[in-house]
Amino acid sequence: MVENVKALIVYGTRYGASAGTAEEIASVLRGEGFDVKVVNAKEEKIKDLNPYELIVVGSGLQIGKWTSEAEDFLKRFQNDFANKKLALFASTMKTVSERQGKTQDVEVTRKFALTDKVTKYSLQPISLGFFGGVIDYNKMNFLFRKTLGSIRQQLEKDGFKETSPGVYDLRDMEEIRSWAKDLAQKASQT
């Protein structure tokens, strides 16, 4: 267990999946002795990375895009990450494709959600997390709700149940915890 290693988790979210994922990662890191600050990139602007040794940046995906706030954070600090331990995560609909056996779709999504970000910003992350997200029909605009309305039956067919009316949580919390524990070990190494 490490002590007093400062970690910053910055996330962008649309429907709450990345917020919950960030908090779950923070909980695991705290359990491993890290001093963690969690920030919603839309609500708080980080000005300085100097106090932190580990930076975790994540976002939900919508139509293949990170939230603009999380993307802006990567762009703004891309040069500063070279002196930090960095990890990225994305909250996606990958669990739907996994249950349908569409492994190629999963890999394509992983590439544009994470690998392309690494290349675009010349990053050297110690870990990449690729998780399920949340589909919340209540928070979607009309057009997006109409577009995704047809997959509701497919979600039920694939074994996903509403966690509350109009909300489907596609995350595997054990997968997130396992990744965070592995991240803690990697970040503890010099």
CSV table of C-alpha atoms in Angstrom, one decimal:
chain,number,residue,atom,x,y,z
A,1,MET,CA,0.0,0.0,0.0
A,2,VAL,CA,1.2,3.5,-0.9
A,3,GLU,CA,0.8,6.5,1.3
A,4,ASN,CA,0.1,10.1,0.4
A,5,VAL,CA,0.4,9.6,-3.4
A,6,LYS,CA,-1.8,12.3,-4.8
A,7,ALA,CA,-4.1,11.3,-7.6
A,8,LEU,CA,-6.5,13.4,-9.7
A,9,ILE,CA,-9.4,11.9,-11.6
A,10,VAL,CA,-11.0,14.2,-14.2
A,11,TYR,CA,-14.1,13.0,-16.0
A,12,GLY,CA,-16.7,14.1,-18.5
A,13,THR,CA,-20.2,12.6,-18.3
A,14,ARG,CA,-23.5,13.0,-20.0
A,15,TYR,CA,-25.7,10.4,-18.2
A,16,GLY,CA,-23.7,9.8,-15.1
A,17,ALA,CA,-21.8,6.6,-16.0
A,18,SER,CA,-18.4,8.2,-16.0
A,19,ALA,CA,-19.1,10.0,-12.7
A,20,GLY,CA,-20.0,6.7,-11.1
A,21,THR,CA,-17.0,5.0,-12.7
A,22,ALA,CA,-14.7,7.8,-11.5
A,23,GLU,CA,-16.0,7.5,-8.0
A,24,GLU,CA,-15.5,3.7,-8.0
A,25,ILE,CA,-11.9,4.1,-9.2
A,26,ALA,CA,-11.3,6.7,-6.5
A,27,SER,CA,-12.7,4.4,-3.8
A,28,VAL,CA,-10.3,1.6,-4.9
A,29,LEU,CA,-7.4,4.0,-5.1
A,30,ARG,CA,-8.2,5.4,-1.6
A,31,GLY,CA,-8.3,1.9,-0.3
A,32,GLU,CA,-4.8,1.4,-1.7
A,33,GLY,CA,-3.5,4.5,0.2
A,34,PHE,CA,-3.9,7.2,-2.5
A,35,ASP,CA,-5.0,10.7,-1.7
A,36,VAL,CA,-7.6,11.2,-4.5
A,37,LYS,CA,-9.4,14.3,-5.8
A,38,VAL,CA,-12.3,13.6,-8.3
A,39,VAL,CA,-13.3,16.4,-10.6
A,40,ASN,CA,-16.2,16.8,-13.1
A,41,ALA,CA,-14.5,18.6,-16.0
A,42,LYS,CA,-17.7,20.5,-16.7
A,43,GLU,CA,-18.0,21.9,-13.2
A,44,GLU,CA,-14.4,22.6,-12.2
A,45,LYS,CA,-11.4,23.7,-14.2
A,46,ILE,CA,-8.0,22.4,-13.0
A,47,LYS,CA,-5.3,24.9,-13.4
A,48,ASP,CA,-2.2,23.0,-12.2
A,49,LEU,CA,-1.2,19.3,-12.3
A,50,ASN,CA,1.9,19.8,-10.1
A,51,PRO,CA,0.4,18.4,-6.9
A,52,TYR,CA,-0.5,15.1,-8.5
A,53,GLU,CA,1.6,12.1,-9.4
A,54,LEU,CA,-1.2,10.1,-11.0
A,55,ILE,CA,-3.8,11.6,-13.4
A,56,VAL,CA,-6.8,9.6,-14.5
A,57,VAL,CA,-8.9,11.1,-17.3
A,58,GLY,CA,-12.2,9.5,-18.5
A,59,SER,CA,-15.3,10.3,-20.5
A,60,GLY,CA,-18.5,8.8,-21.7
A,61,LEU,CA,-18.8,8.4,-25.4
A,62,GLN,CA,-21.7,9.6,-27.5
A,63,ILE,CA,-21.6,9.1,-31.3
A,64,GLY,CA,-17.9,8.2,-30.8
A,65,LYS,CA,-17.0,11.4,-29.1
A,66,TRP,CA,-15.7,12.2,-25.6
A,67,THR,CA,-17.4,15.1,-23.8
A,68,SER,CA,-15.9,18.4,-24.9
A,69,GLU,CA,-14.7,19.2,-21.4
A,70,ALA,CA,-12.7,16.0,-20.9
A,71,GLU,CA,-11.3,16.3,-24.4
A,72,ASP,CA,-10.3,19.9,-23.7
A,73,PHE,CA,-8.5,18.8,-20.5
A,74,LEU,CA,-6.5,16.3,-22.5
A,75,LYS,CA,-5.6,19.0,-25.1
A,76,ARG,CA,-4.8,21.6,-22.5
A,77,PHE,CA,-2.4,19.4,-20.4
A,78,GLN,CA,-1.1,17.1,-23.1
A,79,ASN,CA,2.5,18.4,-22.6
A,80,ASP,CA,2.3,18.2,-18.8
A,81,PHE,CA,1.3,14.5,-18.8
A,82,ALA,CA,4.8,13.5,-19.9
A,83,ASN,CA,6.0,14.0,-16.2
A,84,LYS,CA,3.0,12.2,-14.7
A,85,LYS,CA,1.6,8.7,-14.5
A,86,LEU,CA,-1.4,8.8,-16.7
A,87,ALA,CA,-4.4,6.5,-17.2
A,88,LEU,CA,-7.4,7.0,-19.4
A,89,PHE,CA,-10.9,5.4,-19.3
A,90,ALA,CA,-14.0,5.4,-21.5
A,91,SER,CA,-17.6,4.6,-20.6
A,92,THR,CA,-19.3,3.1,-23.7
A,93,MET,CA,-21.9,0.7,-24.9
A,94,LYS,CA,-19.3,-2.0,-25.3
A,95,THR,CA,-21.1,-4.5,-23.0
A,96,VAL,CA,-24.0,-4.6,-25.5
A,97,SER,CA,-21.6,-5.6,-28.3
A,98,GLU,CA,-19.9,-8.1,-26.1
A,99,ARG,CA,-23.1,-9.9,-25.2
A,100,GLN,CA,-24.0,-10.0,-28.9
A,101,GLY,CA,-20.5,-11.5,-29.7
A,102,LYS,CA,-19.5,-8.5,-31.8
A,103,THR,CA,-15.9,-8.5,-30.8
A,104,GLN,CA,-14.8,-6.5,-33.9
A,105,ASP,CA,-17.3,-3.7,-32.9
A,106,VAL,CA,-15.8,-3.7,-29.4
A,107,GLU,CA,-12.2,-3.3,-30.8
A,108,VAL,CA,-13.2,-0.6,-33.2
A,109,THR,CA,-14.9,1.3,-30.3
A,110,ARG,CA,-11.8,0.8,-28.1
A,111,LYS,CA,-9.6,2.2,-30.8
A,112,PHE,CA,-11.4,5.4,-31.3
A,113,ALA,CA,-12.3,5.8,-27.6
A,114,LEU,CA,-8.8,5.3,-26.3
A,115,THR,CA,-6.0,4.4,-28.7
A,116,ASP,CA,-6.8,7.3,-31.0
A,117,LYS,CA,-6.7,9.7,-28.1
A,118,VAL,CA,-3.2,8.4,-27.1
A,119,THR,CA,-2.0,8.9,-30.6
A,120,LYS,CA,-3.7,12.3,-31.1
A,121,TYR,CA,-2.2,13.8,-28.0
A,122,SER,CA,1.1,11.8,-27.9
A,123,LEU,CA,0.3,10.3,-24.5
A,124,GLN,CA,2.1,7.5,-22.7
A,125,PRO,CA,-0.6,6.1,-20.3
A,126,ILE,CA,0.3,3.3,-17.9
A,127,SER,CA,-3.3,1.9,-18.3
A,128,LEU,CA,-6.4,2.2,-20.4
A,129,GLY,CA,-9.8,1.3,-19.0
A,130,PHE,CA,-12.7,0.4,-21.3
A,131,PHE,CA,-16.0,0.0,-19.6
A,132,GLY,CA,-19.7,-0.2,-20.1
A,133,GLY,CA,-21.8,3.0,-19.6
A,134,VAL,CA,-25.3,4.1,-18.8
A,135,ILE,CA,-28.2,4.6,-21.2
A,136,ASP,CA,-30.6,7.1,-19.6
A,137,TYR,CA,-33.5,7.8,-21.9
A,138,ASN,CA,-34.7,10.4,-19.4
A,139,LYS,CA,-31.7,12.7,-20.0
A,140,MET,CA,-31.4,12.3,-23.8
A,141,ASN,CA,-32.6,14.9,-26.2
A,142,PHE,CA,-35.6,14.0,-28.4
A,143,LEU,CA,-33.5,13.1,-31.4
A,144,PHE,CA,-31.0,10.9,-29.6
A,145,ARG,CA,-33.8,9.2,-27.6
A,146,LYS,CA,-35.6,8.5,-30.9
A,147,THR,CA,-32.4,7.1,-32.4
A,148,LEU,CA,-31.6,4.9,-29.5
A,149,GLY,CA,-35.3,4.0,-28.8
A,150,SER,CA,-35.0,0.9,-31.0
A,151,ILE,CA,-32.3,-0.7,-28.9
A,152,ARG,CA,-34.4,-0.8,-25.8
A,153,GLN,CA,-35.9,-4.2,-26.8
A,154,GLN,CA,-32.4,-5.4,-27.7
A,155,LEU,CA,-31.1,-4.4,-24.2
A,156,GLU,CA,-33.9,-6.4,-22.6
A,157,LYS,CA,-33.2,-9.4,-24.9
A,158,ASP,CA,-29.5,-9.3,-24.1
A,159,GLY,CA,-30.3,-9.5,-20.4
A,160,PHE,CA,-29.9,-5.8,-19.4
A,161,LYS,CA,-32.7,-4.7,-17.0
A,162,GLU,CA,-33.8,-1.2,-16.2
A,163,THR,CA,-32.2,0.0,-13.0
A,164,SER,CA,-34.9,2.7,-12.8
A,165,PRO,CA,-37.5,3.8,-15.3
A,166,GLY,CA,-35.7,4.5,-18.6
A,167,VAL,CA,-32.2,3.8,-17.2
A,168,TYR,CA,-30.0,0.9,-18.2
A,169,ASP,CA,-26.7,0.5,-16.4
A,170,LEU,CA,-24.3,-1.4,-18.6
A,171,ARG,CA,-21.3,-1.2,-16.3
A,172,ASP,CA,-19.5,-4.2,-14.7
A,173,MET,CA,-18.4,-2.7,-11.4
A,174,GLU,CA,-16.1,-5.7,-10.7
A,175,GLU,CA,-14.3,-5.0,-13.9
A,176,ILE,CA,-13.9,-1.3,-12.9
A,177,ARG,CA,-12.6,-2.3,-9.5
A,178,SER,CA,-10.2,-4.8,-10.9
A,179,TRP,CA,-8.8,-2.3,-13.3
A,180,ALA,CA,-8.4,0.4,-10.6
A,181,LYS,CA,-6.6,-2.1,-8.4
A,182,ASP,CA,-4.2,-2.9,-11.2
A,183,LEU,CA,-3.8,0.8,-11.9
A,184,ALA,CA,-2.9,1.3,-8.2
A,185,GLN,CA,-0.1,-1.3,-8.5
A,186,LYS,CA,1.2,0.2,-11.7
A,187,ALA,CA,1.1,3.7,-10.3
A,188,SER,CA,3.0,2.6,-7.2
A,189,GLN,CA,5.9,1.3,-9.2
A,190,THR,CA,8.6,3.8,-10.0
